[in-house]
Short mmCIF file of C-alpha atoms in Angstrom, two decimals:
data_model
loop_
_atom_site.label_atom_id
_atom_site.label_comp_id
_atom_site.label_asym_id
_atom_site.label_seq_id
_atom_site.Cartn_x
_atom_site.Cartn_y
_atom_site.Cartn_z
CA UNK A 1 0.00 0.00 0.00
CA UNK A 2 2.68 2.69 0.71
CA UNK A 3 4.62 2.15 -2.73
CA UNK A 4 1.03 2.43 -4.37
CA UNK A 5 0.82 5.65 -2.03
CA UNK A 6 3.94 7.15 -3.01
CA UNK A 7 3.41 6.44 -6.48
CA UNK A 8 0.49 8.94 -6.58
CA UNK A 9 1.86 11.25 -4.70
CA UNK A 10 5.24 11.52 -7.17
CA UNK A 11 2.44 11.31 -10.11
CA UNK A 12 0.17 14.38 -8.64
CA UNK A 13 3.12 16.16 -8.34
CA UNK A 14 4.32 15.51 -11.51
CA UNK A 15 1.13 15.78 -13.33
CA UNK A 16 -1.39 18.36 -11.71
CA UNK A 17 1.76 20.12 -10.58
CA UNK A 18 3.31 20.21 -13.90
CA UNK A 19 7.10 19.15 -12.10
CA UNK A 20 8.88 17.94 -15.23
CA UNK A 21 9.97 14.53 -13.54
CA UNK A 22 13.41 15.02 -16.45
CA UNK A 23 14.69 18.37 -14.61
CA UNK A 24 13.05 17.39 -10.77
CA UNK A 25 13.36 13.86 -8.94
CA UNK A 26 10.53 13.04 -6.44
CA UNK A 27 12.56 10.25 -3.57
CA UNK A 28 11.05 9.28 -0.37
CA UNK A 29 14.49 8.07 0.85
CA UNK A 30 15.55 9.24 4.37
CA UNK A 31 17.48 12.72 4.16
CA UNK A 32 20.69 11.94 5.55
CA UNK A 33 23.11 14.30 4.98
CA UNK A 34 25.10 11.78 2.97
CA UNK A 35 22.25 11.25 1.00
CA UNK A 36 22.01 14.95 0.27
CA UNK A 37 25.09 15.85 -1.08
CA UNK A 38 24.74 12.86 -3.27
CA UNK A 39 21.92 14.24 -5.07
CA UNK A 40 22.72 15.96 -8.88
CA UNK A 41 19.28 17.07 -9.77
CA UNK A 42 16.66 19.03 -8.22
CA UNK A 43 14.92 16.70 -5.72
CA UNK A 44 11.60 16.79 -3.81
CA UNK A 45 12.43 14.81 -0.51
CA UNK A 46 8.74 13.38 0.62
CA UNK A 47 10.20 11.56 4.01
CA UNK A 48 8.01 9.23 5.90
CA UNK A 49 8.70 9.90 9.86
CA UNK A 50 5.53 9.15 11.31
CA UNK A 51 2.74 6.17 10.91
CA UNK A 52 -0.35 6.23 13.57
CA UNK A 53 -3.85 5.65 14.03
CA UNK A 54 -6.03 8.33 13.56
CA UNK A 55 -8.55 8.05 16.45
CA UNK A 56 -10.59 11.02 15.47
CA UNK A 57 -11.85 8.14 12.59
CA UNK A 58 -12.15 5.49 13.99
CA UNK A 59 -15.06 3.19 14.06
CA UNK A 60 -16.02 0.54 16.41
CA UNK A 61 -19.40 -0.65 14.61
CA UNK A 62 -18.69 -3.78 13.37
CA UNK A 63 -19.62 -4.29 9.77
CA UNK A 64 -21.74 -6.87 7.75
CA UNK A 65 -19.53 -8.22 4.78
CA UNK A 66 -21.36 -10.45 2.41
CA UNK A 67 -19.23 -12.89 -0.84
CA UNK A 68 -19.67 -16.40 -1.66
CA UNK A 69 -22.64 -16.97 0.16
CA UNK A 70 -21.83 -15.88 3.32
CA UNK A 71 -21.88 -13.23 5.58
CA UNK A 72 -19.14 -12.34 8.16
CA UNK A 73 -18.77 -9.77 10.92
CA UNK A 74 -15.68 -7.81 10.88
CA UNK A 75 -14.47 -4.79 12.37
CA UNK A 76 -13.94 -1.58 10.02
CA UNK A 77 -10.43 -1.00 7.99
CA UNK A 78 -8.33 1.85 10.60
CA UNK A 79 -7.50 4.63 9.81
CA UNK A 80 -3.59 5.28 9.74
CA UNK A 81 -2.38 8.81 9.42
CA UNK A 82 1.15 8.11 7.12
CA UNK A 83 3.24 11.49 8.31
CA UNK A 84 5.62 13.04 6.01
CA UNK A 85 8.49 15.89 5.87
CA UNK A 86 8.51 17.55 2.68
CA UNK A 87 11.39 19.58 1.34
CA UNK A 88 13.31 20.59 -1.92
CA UNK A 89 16.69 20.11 -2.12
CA UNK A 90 18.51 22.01 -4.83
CA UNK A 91 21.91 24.41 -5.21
CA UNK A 92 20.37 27.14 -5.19
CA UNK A 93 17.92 28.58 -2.71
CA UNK A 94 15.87 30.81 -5.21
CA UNK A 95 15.19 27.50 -7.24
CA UNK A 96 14.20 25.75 -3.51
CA UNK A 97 11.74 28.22 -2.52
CA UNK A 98 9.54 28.18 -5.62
CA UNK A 99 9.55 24.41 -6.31
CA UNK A 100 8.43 23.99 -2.52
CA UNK A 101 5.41 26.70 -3.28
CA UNK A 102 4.35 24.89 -6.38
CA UNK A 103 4.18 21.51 -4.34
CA UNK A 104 2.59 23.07 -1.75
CA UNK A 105 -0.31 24.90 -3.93
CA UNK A 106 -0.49 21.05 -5.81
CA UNK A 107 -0.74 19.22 -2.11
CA UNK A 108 -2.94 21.66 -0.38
CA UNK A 109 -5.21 21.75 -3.84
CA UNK A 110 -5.80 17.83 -3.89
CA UNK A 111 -7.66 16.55 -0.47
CA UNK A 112 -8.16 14.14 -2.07
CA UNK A 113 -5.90 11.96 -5.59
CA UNK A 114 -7.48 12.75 -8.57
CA UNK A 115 -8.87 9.25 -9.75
CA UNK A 116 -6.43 9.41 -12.74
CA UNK A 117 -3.19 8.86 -10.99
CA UNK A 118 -4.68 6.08 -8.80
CA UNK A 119 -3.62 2.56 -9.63
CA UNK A 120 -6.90 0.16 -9.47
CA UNK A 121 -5.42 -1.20 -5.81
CA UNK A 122 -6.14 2.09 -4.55
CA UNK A 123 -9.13 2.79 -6.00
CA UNK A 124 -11.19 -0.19 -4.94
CA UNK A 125 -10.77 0.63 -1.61
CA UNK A 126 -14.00 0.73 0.38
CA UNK A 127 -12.77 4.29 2.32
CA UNK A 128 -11.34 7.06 0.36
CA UNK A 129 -7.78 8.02 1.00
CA UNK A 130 -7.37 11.80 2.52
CA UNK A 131 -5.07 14.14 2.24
CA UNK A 132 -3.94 17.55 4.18
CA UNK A 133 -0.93 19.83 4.92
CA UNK A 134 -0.56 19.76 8.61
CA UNK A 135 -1.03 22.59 10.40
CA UNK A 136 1.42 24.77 12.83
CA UNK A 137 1.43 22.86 16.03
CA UNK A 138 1.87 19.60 13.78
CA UNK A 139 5.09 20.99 11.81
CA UNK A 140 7.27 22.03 15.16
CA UNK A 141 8.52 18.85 14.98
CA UNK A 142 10.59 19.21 11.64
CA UNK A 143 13.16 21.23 13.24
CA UNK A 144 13.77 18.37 15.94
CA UNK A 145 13.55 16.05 12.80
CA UNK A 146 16.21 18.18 10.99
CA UNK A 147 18.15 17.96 13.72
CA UNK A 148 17.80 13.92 14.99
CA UNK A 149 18.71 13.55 11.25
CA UNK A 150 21.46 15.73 11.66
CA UNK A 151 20.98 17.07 8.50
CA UNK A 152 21.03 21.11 7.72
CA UNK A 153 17.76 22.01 7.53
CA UNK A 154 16.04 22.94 4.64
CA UNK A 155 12.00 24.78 4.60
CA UNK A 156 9.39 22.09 4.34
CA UNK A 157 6.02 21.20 5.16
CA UNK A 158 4.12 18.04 7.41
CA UNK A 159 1.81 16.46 5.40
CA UNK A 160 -0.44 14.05 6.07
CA UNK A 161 -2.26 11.24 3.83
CA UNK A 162 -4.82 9.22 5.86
CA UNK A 163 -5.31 5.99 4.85
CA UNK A 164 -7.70 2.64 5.13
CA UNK A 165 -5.75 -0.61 6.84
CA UNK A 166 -7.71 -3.62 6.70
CA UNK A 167 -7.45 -5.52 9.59
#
């Protein structure tokens, strides 16, 4: 599910964001500093940190689920908030600053993927994957990210994608 995930988000971005993926790299590797001063292209780091239940959604109902002739009782998918750092990473700071305001503008426009970039897996889902930037109290916690990665910081964003788990 996360690959499938990530997969849509590099595809909004490219797509609805109009990132040429030939001059800008979407990677969801960890930014290490090594890592960094590997890079040779523009790059938009997307850097999972966090996974967690989102409680505000949860359900406890249990639900009905007919095939084959039966019916069985199960308990409704969970709802996992999947936490990411976003930054750009280029030479030159100019160049950093506007690439991160076009992803943001493309994230914060798109609560939800645009059917097209979905791959079927995602799609038949029973509950709809979300999406939001994270607001101020939720994005403190890149600077002590920055730093446990001790990594120079770079501006970013927290972003959030909640999504179904099937228990």
């Amino acid at each position: 599910m996360l690959n499938d995930i990530h997969g849509v988000v590099r595809q909004l971005l490219h797509t609805y964001g109009r990132i040429d993926p030939f001059d800008v790299d979407v990677k969801f590797d960890t930014p290490s500093e090594e890592w960094v001063s590997s890079l040779t292209r523009p790059t938009i780091s997307i850097f999972l940190f966090d996974v967690q239940e989102n409680t505000e959604k949860r359900e406890t109902n249990m639900q009905l689920v007919r095939g084959n002739g039966k019916a069985e009782r199960r308990l409704p998918p969970r709802r996992m908030d999947l936490c990411y750092m976003v930054s750009v990473l280029t030479g030159d700071i100019e160049d950093e600053h506007e690439l991160l305001w076009r992803v943001l503008a493309t994230l914060m426009k798109y609560r939800e993927f645009p059917e097209d970039v979905m791959p079927e897996s995602l799609r038949s889902l029973e509950r709809v994957i979300t999406s939001r930037v994270a607001g101020q109290q939720e994005s403190r916690q890149l600077q002590e990210l920055w730093n446990a990665l001790a990594t120079k910081p770079h501006p970013g964003l927290s972003y959030i994608i909640t999504a179904p788990l099937d228990l």
